[in-house]
mmCIF file of C-alpha atoms and ligand atoms in Angstrom:
data_model
loop_
_atom_site.group_PDB
_atom_site.id
_atom_site.type_symbol
_atom_site.label_atom_id
_atom_site.label_comp_id
_atom_site.label_asym_id
_atom_site.label_seq_id
_atom_site.Cartn_x
_atom_site.Cartn_y
_atom_site.Cartn_z
ATOM 1 C CA MET A 28 116.511 66.543 16.180
ATOM 2 C CA GLN A 29 115.036 65.749 12.842
ATOM 3 C CA ALA A 30 117.136 62.614 12.509
ATOM 4 C CA ARG A 31 116.029 61.290 15.863
ATOM 5 C CA PHE A 32 112.324 61.448 15.056
ATOM 6 C CA ALA A 33 112.251 60.780 11.348
ATOM 7 C CA ALA A 34 110.365 57.583 10.487
ATOM 8 C CA ALA A 35 112.579 54.819 9.138
ATOM 9 C CA PRO A 36 111.799 54.024 5.500
ATOM 10 C CA ASN A 37 111.325 50.307 4.833
ATOM 11 C CA VAL A 38 112.910 48.504 1.930
ATOM 12 C CA ALA A 39 110.228 49.628 -0.473
ATOM 13 C CA GLY A 40 110.906 53.222 0.472
ATOM 14 C CA SER A 41 107.547 53.880 2.179
ATOM 15 C CA ILE A 42 107.108 54.633 5.862
ATOM 16 C CA ASP A 43 107.314 51.727 8.291
ATOM 17 C CA ARG A 44 104.086 52.132 10.246
ATOM 18 C CA SER A 45 105.104 49.957 13.183
ATOM 19 C CA VAL A 46 107.981 52.308 13.952
ATOM 20 C CA VAL A 47 105.748 55.375 13.698
ATOM 21 C CA VAL A 48 103.146 53.920 16.027
ATOM 22 C CA SER A 49 105.585 52.869 18.710
ATOM 23 C CA MET A 50 107.321 56.251 18.674
ATOM 24 C CA ALA A 51 104.025 58.060 18.854
ATOM 25 C CA SER A 52 102.917 56.025 21.842
ATOM 26 C CA LYS A 53 106.123 56.818 23.651
ATOM 27 C CA THR A 54 105.915 60.563 23.186
ATOM 28 C CA ASP A 55 102.155 61.134 23.286
ATOM 29 C CA LEU A 56 101.138 58.601 25.939
ATOM 30 C CA CYS A 57 98.701 57.087 23.466
ATOM 31 C CA SER A 58 98.766 53.479 24.517
ATOM 32 C CA TRP A 59 99.707 51.124 27.339
ATOM 33 C CA PRO A 60 103.064 49.342 27.108
ATOM 34 C CA GLU A 61 101.465 45.886 27.434
ATOM 35 C CA PRO A 62 97.942 44.452 27.295
ATOM 36 C CA VAL A 63 95.807 45.500 30.270
ATOM 37 C CA VAL A 64 94.126 42.774 32.308
ATOM 38 C CA SER A 65 91.153 43.628 34.486
ATOM 39 C CA VAL A 66 91.820 42.703 38.100
ATOM 40 C CA GLN A 67 88.168 41.786 38.558
ATOM 41 C CA SER A 68 88.560 39.120 35.867
ATOM 42 C CA LEU A 69 91.665 37.744 37.625
ATOM 43 C CA SER A 70 89.801 37.671 40.919
ATOM 44 C CA ASP A 71 86.778 35.974 39.333
ATOM 45 C CA SER A 72 88.977 33.343 37.687
ATOM 46 C CA GLY A 73 89.421 31.796 41.143
ATOM 47 C CA ALA A 74 93.238 31.823 41.010
ATOM 48 C CA VAL A 75 94.722 30.921 44.398
ATOM 49 C CA ALA A 76 97.936 32.861 43.791
ATOM 50 C CA VAL A 77 98.499 36.488 42.821
ATOM 51 C CA PRO A 78 100.315 36.696 39.439
ATOM 52 C CA GLY A 79 103.941 37.811 39.746
ATOM 53 C CA LYS A 80 103.271 41.269 38.272
ATOM 54 C CA TYR A 81 101.202 42.186 41.318
ATOM 55 C CA VAL A 82 103.691 40.925 43.904
ATOM 56 C CA LYS A 83 105.432 43.821 45.671
ATOM 57 C CA PRO A 84 109.025 43.794 46.896
ATOM 58 C CA LEU A 85 109.241 42.692 50.552
ATOM 59 C CA SER A 86 109.725 46.224 51.884
ATOM 60 C CA ASP A 87 106.527 47.478 50.218
ATOM 61 C CA ARG A 88 104.223 44.685 51.371
ATOM 62 C CA PRO A 89 101.589 45.525 53.940
ATOM 63 C CA VAL A 90 101.441 44.131 57.469
ATOM 64 C CA LEU A 91 97.930 42.769 57.761
ATOM 65 C CA ILE A 92 97.900 41.337 61.262
ATOM 66 C CA GLY A 93 96.518 43.473 64.087
ATOM 67 C CA GLY A 94 94.940 46.153 61.909
ATOM 68 C CA GLY A 95 98.145 47.074 60.099
ATOM 69 C CA GLY A 96 99.838 49.367 62.627
ATOM 70 C CA GLY A 97 99.403 52.977 63.583
ATOM 71 C CA ARG A 98 99.080 52.047 67.293
ATOM 72 C CA GLY A 99 95.420 52.998 67.412
ATOM 73 C CA LEU A 100 96.065 56.473 65.971
ATOM 74 C CA ARG A 101 93.087 58.088 64.250
ATOM 75 C CA ILE A 102 92.933 60.888 61.698
ATOM 76 C CA PRO A 103 91.037 63.966 63.026
ATOM 77 C CA VAL A 104 87.291 64.445 62.580
ATOM 78 C CA VAL A 105 85.996 67.862 61.498
ATOM 79 C CA ASP A 106 82.341 68.722 62.101
ATOM 80 C CA LEU A 107 81.093 71.429 59.743
ATOM 81 C CA ARG A 108 77.938 72.135 61.778
ATOM 82 C CA GLY A 109 79.647 74.669 64.012
ATOM 83 C CA GLY A 110 79.756 77.590 61.544
ATOM 84 C CA ARG A 111 82.425 79.068 59.293
ATOM 85 C CA ALA A 112 84.902 80.332 61.852
ATOM 86 C CA ALA A 113 84.963 77.072 63.804
ATOM 87 C CA ALA A 114 85.249 75.095 60.554
ATOM 88 C CA ALA A 115 88.166 77.209 59.359
ATOM 89 C CA GLN A 116 89.961 76.657 62.647
ATOM 90 C CA ALA A 117 89.329 72.880 62.682
ATOM 91 C CA VAL A 118 90.201 72.357 59.005
ATOM 92 C CA SER A 119 93.435 74.292 59.099
ATOM 93 C CA GLU A 120 94.512 72.586 62.331
ATOM 94 C CA ALA A 121 93.763 69.122 60.906
ATOM 95 C CA CYS A 122 95.663 70.000 57.742
ATOM 96 C CA ARG A 123 98.735 71.346 59.473
ATOM 97 C CA GLU A 124 98.838 68.406 61.837
ATOM 98 C CA TRP A 125 97.790 65.539 59.542
ATOM 99 C CA GLY A 126 96.842 66.630 56.016
ATOM 100 C CA PHE A 127 94.039 64.060 56.263
ATOM 101 C CA PHE A 128 90.727 64.224 58.105
ATOM 102 C CA GLN A 129 87.156 62.954 58.095
ATOM 103 C CA VAL A 130 84.402 65.488 57.598
ATOM 104 C CA VAL A 131 80.908 65.033 59.076
ATOM 105 C CA ASN A 132 77.783 67.162 58.659
ATOM 106 C CA HIS A 133 79.126 68.166 55.260
ATOM 107 C CA GLY A 134 75.704 68.799 53.724
ATOM 108 C CA VAL A 135 75.891 66.323 50.825
ATOM 109 C CA PRO A 136 72.566 64.420 50.954
ATOM 110 C CA ALA A 137 72.881 60.804 52.141
ATOM 111 C CA GLU A 138 70.461 59.579 49.421
ATOM 112 C CA LEU A 139 72.667 61.082 46.720
ATOM 113 C CA VAL A 140 75.742 59.420 48.202
ATOM 114 C CA GLU A 141 73.924 56.078 48.196
ATOM 115 C CA ALA A 142 72.725 56.594 44.635
ATOM 116 C CA VAL A 143 76.314 57.186 43.482
ATOM 117 C CA ARG A 144 77.546 54.037 45.212
ATOM 118 C CA ARG A 145 74.673 52.031 43.710
ATOM 119 C CA ALA A 146 75.237 53.324 40.183
ATOM 120 C CA TRP A 147 78.959 52.589 40.189
ATOM 121 C CA ARG A 148 78.580 49.162 41.788
ATOM 122 C CA GLY A 149 76.123 48.513 38.976
ATOM 123 C CA PHE A 150 78.697 49.542 36.409
ATOM 124 C CA PHE A 151 81.447 47.333 37.810
ATOM 125 C CA ARG A 152 79.051 44.363 37.865
ATOM 126 C CA LEU A 153 78.528 44.597 34.097
ATOM 127 C CA PRO A 154 80.209 41.884 32.001
ATOM 128 C CA LEU A 155 83.835 42.601 31.163
ATOM 129 C CA GLU A 156 83.062 43.239 27.458
ATOM 130 C CA ALA A 157 80.595 45.968 28.413
ATOM 131 C CA LYS A 158 83.188 47.655 30.621
ATOM 132 C CA ASN A 159 85.938 47.223 28.051
ATOM 133 C CA ALA A 160 83.895 49.283 25.604
ATOM 134 C CA TYR A 161 85.208 52.189 27.707
ATOM 135 C CA ALA A 162 88.818 50.944 28.014
ATOM 136 C CA ASN A 163 91.072 53.933 28.654
ATOM 137 C CA SER A 164 94.465 55.076 27.383
ATOM 138 C CA PRO A 165 97.212 56.901 29.278
ATOM 139 C CA ARG A 166 96.638 60.025 27.175
ATOM 140 C CA THR A 167 93.743 61.267 29.318
ATOM 141 C CA TYR A 168 92.979 58.240 31.505
ATOM 142 C CA GLU A 169 89.251 58.816 30.917
ATOM 143 C CA GLY A 170 87.327 55.554 31.002
ATOM 144 C CA PHE A 171 87.757 52.067 32.436
ATOM 145 C CA GLY A 172 91.266 51.052 33.419
ATOM 146 C CA SER A 173 93.410 48.792 35.553
ATOM 147 C CA ARG A 174 96.762 50.467 35.357
ATOM 148 C CA LEU A 175 98.457 53.753 36.317
ATOM 149 C CA GLY A 176 101.727 54.664 34.644
ATOM 150 C CA VAL A 177 103.206 53.503 31.343
ATOM 151 C CA GLU A 178 106.472 51.914 32.367
ATOM 152 C CA LYS A 179 106.764 48.472 30.862
ATOM 153 C CA ASP A 180 107.093 45.676 33.446
ATOM 154 C CA ALA A 181 106.353 48.032 36.364
ATOM 155 C CA PRO A 182 104.643 46.186 39.256
ATOM 156 C CA LEU A 183 100.860 46.512 39.081
ATOM 157 C CA ASP A 184 98.249 47.306 41.721
ATOM 158 C CA TRP A 185 95.285 45.086 42.609
ATOM 159 C CA GLY A 186 92.459 47.333 41.429
ATOM 160 C CA ASP A 187 90.277 48.451 38.529
ATOM 161 C CA TYR A 188 88.988 52.003 38.206
ATOM 162 C CA TYR A 189 86.902 54.380 36.133
ATOM 163 C CA PHE A 190 88.207 57.897 35.556
ATOM 164 C CA LEU A 191 86.053 60.813 34.390
ATOM 165 C CA ASN A 192 86.436 64.549 34.124
ATOM 166 C CA LEU A 193 83.496 66.420 35.584
ATOM 167 C CA LYS A 194 84.551 70.014 35.030
ATOM 168 C CA PRO A 195 85.067 70.503 32.187
ATOM 169 C CA ALA A 196 83.154 67.259 31.633
ATOM 170 C CA SER A 197 84.435 64.313 29.643
ATOM 171 C CA PRO A 198 82.746 64.023 26.230
ATOM 172 C CA GLY A 199 79.599 61.893 26.128
ATOM 173 C CA GLU A 200 81.289 58.812 24.710
ATOM 174 C CA TYR A 201 83.325 58.400 27.882
ATOM 175 C CA TRP A 202 80.236 58.176 30.100
ATOM 176 C CA PRO A 203 78.920 54.651 30.722
ATOM 177 C CA ALA A 204 75.475 54.223 29.166
ATOM 178 C CA LEU A 205 74.557 51.793 31.949
ATOM 179 C CA PRO A 206 73.262 51.906 34.624
ATOM 180 C CA ASP A 207 70.720 54.427 33.273
ATOM 181 C CA GLU A 208 70.959 56.872 36.125
ATOM 182 C CA LEU A 209 74.780 56.842 36.405
ATOM 183 C CA ARG A 210 75.487 60.089 34.594
ATOM 184 C CA ALA A 211 72.765 62.141 36.271
ATOM 185 C CA VAL A 212 73.626 61.063 39.808
ATOM 186 C CA THR A 213 77.358 61.427 39.184
ATOM 187 C CA GLU A 214 76.928 64.985 37.880
ATOM 188 C CA GLU A 215 74.713 65.961 40.784
ATOM 189 C CA TYR A 216 77.175 64.419 43.222
ATOM 190 C CA GLY A 217 80.046 66.255 41.512
ATOM 191 C CA ALA A 218 78.299 69.604 41.903
ATOM 192 C CA GLU A 219 77.609 68.945 45.604
ATOM 193 C CA VAL A 220 81.129 67.803 46.389
ATOM 194 C CA GLN A 221 82.588 70.730 44.457
ATOM 195 C CA ARG A 222 80.632 73.038 46.762
ATOM 196 C CA LEU A 223 82.064 71.215 49.766
ATOM 197 C CA CYS A 224 85.589 71.594 48.342
ATOM 198 C CA GLU A 225 85.080 75.325 47.909
ATOM 199 C CA LEU A 226 84.086 75.596 51.531
ATOM 200 C CA LEU A 227 87.170 73.608 52.537
ATOM 201 C CA LEU A 228 89.399 75.790 50.342
ATOM 202 C CA GLY A 229 87.912 78.845 52.065
ATOM 203 C CA ALA A 230 88.874 77.363 55.423
ATOM 204 C CA LEU A 231 92.375 76.532 54.188
ATOM 205 C CA SER A 232 92.814 80.067 52.825
ATOM 206 C CA ALA A 233 91.681 81.595 56.130
ATOM 207 C CA GLY A 234 94.097 79.257 57.919
ATOM 208 C CA LEU A 235 96.931 80.891 55.958
ATOM 209 C CA GLY A 236 95.702 84.315 57.053
ATOM 210 C CA LEU A 237 94.383 85.055 53.545
ATOM 211 C CA GLU A 238 91.012 85.963 52.017
ATOM 212 C CA GLU A 239 88.586 83.016 51.883
ATOM 213 C CA SER A 240 88.527 83.203 48.097
ATOM 214 C CA PHE A 241 92.306 83.083 47.825
ATOM 215 C CA LEU A 242 92.945 79.425 46.941
ATOM 216 C CA ARG A 243 89.910 79.169 44.705
ATOM 217 C CA GLU A 244 91.104 82.171 42.706
ATOM 218 C CA ALA A 245 94.627 80.751 42.568
ATOM 219 C CA PHE A 246 93.141 77.567 41.070
ATOM 220 C CA GLY A 247 91.525 79.541 38.262
ATOM 221 C CA GLY A 248 88.371 80.948 39.899
ATOM 222 C CA ALA A 249 84.818 79.593 39.811
ATOM 223 C CA GLU A 250 84.949 78.938 36.054
ATOM 224 C CA GLY A 251 88.579 77.889 35.796
ATOM 225 C CA VAL A 252 88.973 75.103 38.359
ATOM 226 C CA GLY A 253 88.971 71.481 37.270
ATOM 227 C CA THR A 254 87.221 68.557 38.898
ATOM 228 C CA CYS A 255 87.462 64.873 38.143
ATOM 229 C CA MET A 256 86.678 61.578 39.709
ATOM 230 C CA ARG A 257 88.160 58.130 40.007
ATOM 231 C CA VAL A 258 85.916 55.302 41.116
ATOM 232 C CA ASN A 259 88.091 52.492 42.448
ATOM 233 C CA LEU A 260 87.070 48.850 42.645
ATOM 234 C CA TYR A 261 89.390 46.603 44.633
ATOM 235 C CA PRO A 262 88.369 42.983 43.989
ATOM 236 C CA LYS A 263 88.885 40.155 46.467
ATOM 237 C CA CYS A 264 92.499 39.061 46.474
ATOM 238 C CA PRO A 265 93.787 35.528 47.149
ATOM 239 C CA GLN A 266 97.086 36.764 48.698
ATOM 240 C CA PRO A 267 96.515 40.265 50.086
ATOM 241 C CA GLU A 268 99.773 40.101 52.066
ATOM 242 C CA LEU A 269 101.803 40.204 48.822
ATOM 243 C CA THR A 270 100.261 43.191 47.043
ATOM 244 C CA LEU A 271 98.477 46.546 47.370
ATOM 245 C CA GLY A 272 95.201 47.858 45.954
ATOM 246 C CA LEU A 273 96.860 51.206 45.305
ATOM 247 C CA SER A 274 100.560 51.894 45.896
ATOM 248 C CA PRO A 275 101.728 54.767 48.108
ATOM 249 C CA HIS A 276 101.155 58.152 46.493
ATOM 250 C CA SER A 277 100.129 61.688 47.219
ATOM 251 C CA ASP A 278 97.366 63.087 45.038
ATOM 252 C CA PRO A 279 98.658 65.559 42.428
ATOM 253 C CA GLY A 280 95.851 68.148 42.555
ATOM 254 C CA GLY A 281 94.306 70.423 45.165
ATOM 255 C CA VAL A 282 92.071 68.582 47.596
ATOM 256 C CA THR A 283 90.582 65.103 47.430
ATOM 257 C CA VAL A 284 87.234 64.072 48.897
ATOM 258 C CA LEU A 285 86.980 60.317 49.225
ATOM 259 C CA LEU A 286 83.787 58.391 49.655
ATOM 260 C CA ALA A 287 85.098 55.196 51.179
ATOM 261 C CA ASP A 288 83.320 51.852 51.128
ATOM 262 C CA ASP A 289 80.604 51.731 53.782
ATOM 263 C CA HIS A 290 81.737 48.427 55.237
ATOM 264 C CA VAL A 291 85.165 47.370 53.915
ATOM 265 C CA ASP A 292 88.309 49.173 55.136
ATOM 266 C CA GLY A 293 91.530 49.450 53.192
ATOM 267 C CA LEU A 294 92.842 53.027 53.146
ATOM 268 C CA GLN A 295 96.012 53.735 55.113
ATOM 269 C CA VAL A 296 97.697 57.090 55.694
ATOM 270 C CA ARG A 297 101.410 57.578 56.270
ATOM 271 C CA ARG A 298 102.177 59.199 59.589
ATOM 272 C CA HIS A 299 105.971 59.572 59.916
ATOM 273 C CA SER A 300 107.141 56.002 59.325
ATOM 274 C CA GLU A 301 103.865 54.248 60.151
ATOM 275 C CA TRP A 302 100.808 53.365 58.132
ATOM 276 C CA VAL A 303 97.676 54.407 60.008
ATOM 277 C CA PRO A 304 94.475 52.606 58.942
ATOM 278 C CA VAL A 305 91.450 54.838 58.334
ATOM 279 C CA ARG A 306 88.125 53.672 59.797
ATOM 280 C CA PRO A 307 85.488 55.763 58.076
ATOM 281 C CA ILE A 308 82.658 57.099 60.242
ATOM 282 C CA ALA A 309 79.223 56.369 58.738
ATOM 283 C CA GLY A 310 78.167 59.263 56.514
ATOM 284 C CA ALA A 311 81.598 60.929 56.579
ATOM 285 C CA PHE A 312 83.905 61.849 53.719
ATOM 286 C CA ILE A 313 87.658 61.490 53.977
ATOM 287 C CA VAL A 314 89.519 64.600 52.870
ATOM 288 C CA ASN A 315 93.168 65.055 52.056
ATOM 289 C CA ILE A 316 95.453 67.829 50.947
ATOM 290 C CA ALA A 317 97.132 67.219 47.595
ATOM 291 C CA ASP A 318 100.368 68.470 46.037
ATOM 292 C CA GLN A 319 99.176 71.794 44.538
ATOM 293 C CA ILE A 320 98.109 73.047 47.968
ATOM 294 C CA GLN A 321 101.540 72.110 49.282
ATOM 295 C CA VAL A 322 103.121 74.148 46.466
ATOM 296 C CA ILE A 323 100.876 77.238 46.795
ATOM 297 C CA SER A 324 101.150 77.276 50.578
ATOM 298 C CA ASN A 325 104.910 76.771 50.304
ATOM 299 C CA ALA A 326 104.594 73.626 52.458
ATOM 300 C CA MET A 327 102.573 75.274 55.261
ATOM 301 C CA TYR A 328 100.112 72.530 54.334
ATOM 302 C CA LYS A 329 101.574 69.253 53.147
ATOM 303 C CA SER A 330 100.136 66.577 50.925
ATOM 304 C CA VAL A 331 100.164 63.187 52.579
ATOM 305 C CA GLU A 332 101.061 59.777 51.244
ATOM 306 C CA HIS A 333 98.410 57.119 51.382
ATOM 307 C CA ARG A 334 97.859 53.610 50.032
ATOM 308 C CA VAL A 335 95.182 50.935 49.870
ATOM 309 C CA ILE A 336 95.376 47.363 51.120
ATOM 310 C CA VAL A 337 93.122 44.601 49.865
ATOM 311 C CA ASN A 338 91.634 41.497 51.466
ATOM 312 C CA GLU A 339 90.597 37.953 50.717
ATOM 313 C CA LYS A 340 86.941 38.163 51.659
ATOM 314 C CA GLU A 341 85.271 41.236 50.208
ATOM 315 C CA GLU A 342 85.663 43.659 47.330
ATOM 316 C CA ARG A 343 85.858 47.358 48.145
ATOM 317 C CA LEU A 344 84.485 50.375 46.262
ATOM 318 C CA SER A 345 85.653 53.958 46.753
ATOM 319 C CA VAL A 346 84.831 57.182 44.929
ATOM 320 C CA ALA A 347 87.662 59.724 44.885
ATOM 321 C CA PHE A 348 86.702 63.278 43.854
ATOM 322 C CA PHE A 349 89.573 65.576 42.935
ATOM 323 C CA TYR A 350 89.319 69.365 43.060
ATOM 324 C CA ASN A 351 92.191 70.740 40.988
ATOM 325 C CA PRO A 352 93.567 73.899 39.444
ATOM 326 C CA GLY A 353 92.589 74.420 35.817
ATOM 327 C CA GLY A 354 95.042 72.599 33.539
ATOM 328 C CA ASP A 355 96.600 75.795 32.151
ATOM 329 C CA VAL A 356 96.763 77.669 35.441
ATOM 330 C CA SER A 357 100.289 78.350 36.696
ATOM 331 C CA ILE A 358 100.825 77.188 40.254
ATOM 332 C CA GLY A 359 103.710 78.280 42.461
ATOM 333 C CA PRO A 360 104.179 79.460 46.046
ATOM 334 C CA ALA A 361 101.819 82.402 46.719
ATOM 335 C CA LYS A 362 103.694 85.660 47.129
ATOM 336 C CA GLU A 363 101.590 86.290 50.252
ATOM 337 C CA VAL A 364 103.261 83.382 52.061
ATOM 338 C CA ILE A 365 106.811 84.132 50.906
ATOM 339 C CA SER A 366 109.188 86.281 52.910
ATOM 340 C CA GLU A 367 112.881 86.549 53.642
ATOM 341 C CA LYS A 368 112.371 83.953 56.350
ATOM 342 C CA HIS A 369 110.141 81.757 54.192
ATOM 343 C CA VAL A 370 111.772 81.631 50.806
ATOM 344 C CA ALA A 371 109.930 79.983 47.910
ATOM 345 C CA LEU A 372 110.557 76.236 47.959
ATOM 346 C CA TYR A 373 109.052 75.347 44.579
ATOM 347 C CA PRO A 374 109.104 76.617 41.007
ATOM 348 C CA THR A 375 105.931 77.504 39.101
ATOM 349 C CA ASN A 376 104.331 74.965 36.748
ATOM 350 C CA THR A 377 100.962 74.540 35.124
ATOM 351 C CA PHE A 378 98.904 71.718 36.558
ATOM 352 C CA ASN A 379 98.938 69.939 33.189
ATOM 353 C CA GLU A 380 102.750 69.909 33.207
ATOM 354 C CA TYR A 381 102.770 68.620 36.744
ATOM 355 C CA ARG A 382 100.222 65.902 36.135
ATOM 356 C CA LYS A 383 102.137 64.517 33.189
ATOM 357 C CA TYR A 384 104.739 63.007 35.500
ATOM 358 C CA VAL A 385 102.108 61.145 37.501
ATOM 359 C CA ARG A 386 100.441 59.927 34.345
ATOM 360 C CA GLU A 387 103.694 58.463 33.103
ATOM 361 C CA LYS A 388 105.125 57.079 36.319
ATOM 362 C CA GLY A 389 102.047 55.934 38.229
ATOM 363 C CA PRO A 390 101.920 56.049 42.034
ATOM 364 C CA ARG A 391 105.399 56.886 43.397
ATOM 365 C CA GLY A 392 105.014 58.124 46.951
ATOM 366 C CA LYS A 393 105.748 61.850 47.218
ATOM 367 C CA SER A 394 108.610 61.693 44.752
ATOM 368 C CA GLN A 395 107.287 64.309 42.392
ATOM 369 C CA VAL A 396 106.502 67.137 44.759
ATOM 370 C CA GLU A 397 109.759 66.463 46.632
ATOM 371 C CA SER A 398 111.790 66.462 43.434
ATOM 372 C CA LEU A 399 110.375 69.864 42.479
ATOM 373 C CA LYS A 400 112.054 71.537 45.456
ATOM 374 C CA PHE A 401 114.721 74.134 44.699
HETATM 375 C C1 OGA B 4 92.901 57.679 45.080
HETATM 376 C C2 OGA B 4 92.947 57.087 46.438
HETATM 377 C C3 OGA B 4 91.923 55.713 48.134
HETATM 378 C C4 OGA B 4 90.911 54.631 48.258
HETATM 379 O O1 OGA B 4 92.018 57.268 44.295
HETATM 380 O O2 OGA B 4 93.751 58.558 44.800
HETATM 381 O O3 OGA B 4 93.855 57.381 47.170
HETATM 382 O O4 OGA B 4 90.578 54.320 49.408
HETATM 383 N N1 OGA B 4 91.984 56.231 46.795
HETATM 384 O O5 OGA B 4 90.478 54.091 47.248
HETATM 385 NI NI1 NI B 5 94.907 59.096 46.447
#
């Protein structure tokens, strides 16, 4: 092993730094394999063609005519006004049937939601140099970025994003200093949406016939769970039929609560072999099950693939909130859902181990959770 990783001495006998750096970046995910270009800057440059790196193979390109397919199908809507028992029933039904739903009367104040949208739009409107002060690396992804995955020459998606950990929170230097109110409103929003996620996890636990606290405890308990956020900005695209804002993927964590753009659509959900467009209801959040819930529930609930299409006329902003197990928490099928008839389908991994794959490969459908299967 030693030989493989020893730094090559140069002619003068000292260590060749260029070799050390490139090996470090390969093993520690410290840097991107090629310079990162902000998609907003490409869009603003007025180019009439999408650069080759963003062009998807024919089979992956979206169909944009007639709303993109799905034959008018709609993801379910869950109203949380009806009390705990009704919510548990509706949530677990929506999750078994679709794995994706809209939630209304969720209790997160509308003014706070608007303040979050305003703050992040403000951030993305800053000059590129101001945003690049927060340029991220694949080690933690915290900060401003335009790329997921570290494979050189991999096709790229038409979007910029900002990634932040909320719980435990990213260190201060990762938080944009402008707009002024961004950090305060984002933290308040994070606390509210975390509460909503805990309610949803209670419903999902009850839907498995388990204690309401079951999934939350499995994720590490009130103090152990992790939350993070990705704010996505999909700029206008000159050839939306050739690319995607975000390639098909399932989310790696527990549950995702998405605040979609209030007037530009783009999210699509895979239903069997079709892509069903999501039309957000005003004031609703879009919720989906992610891979760790599929693993713990031994596939009673399944994570669902989704993707984002872009358009020529308007940019789109979305705020994805991820409620995850703590990084060091081991996640495997719960013994309560395993029996002779329902044997464990997945091994146990910590969430950090699991997430590493996604961080290296970028969006790859449901390949990771499927490849875990015994
Ligand atoms: C995500 C995601 C969807 C969207 O950030 O994981 O799926 O509409 N976003 O931006
Ligand atoms: Ni997603």
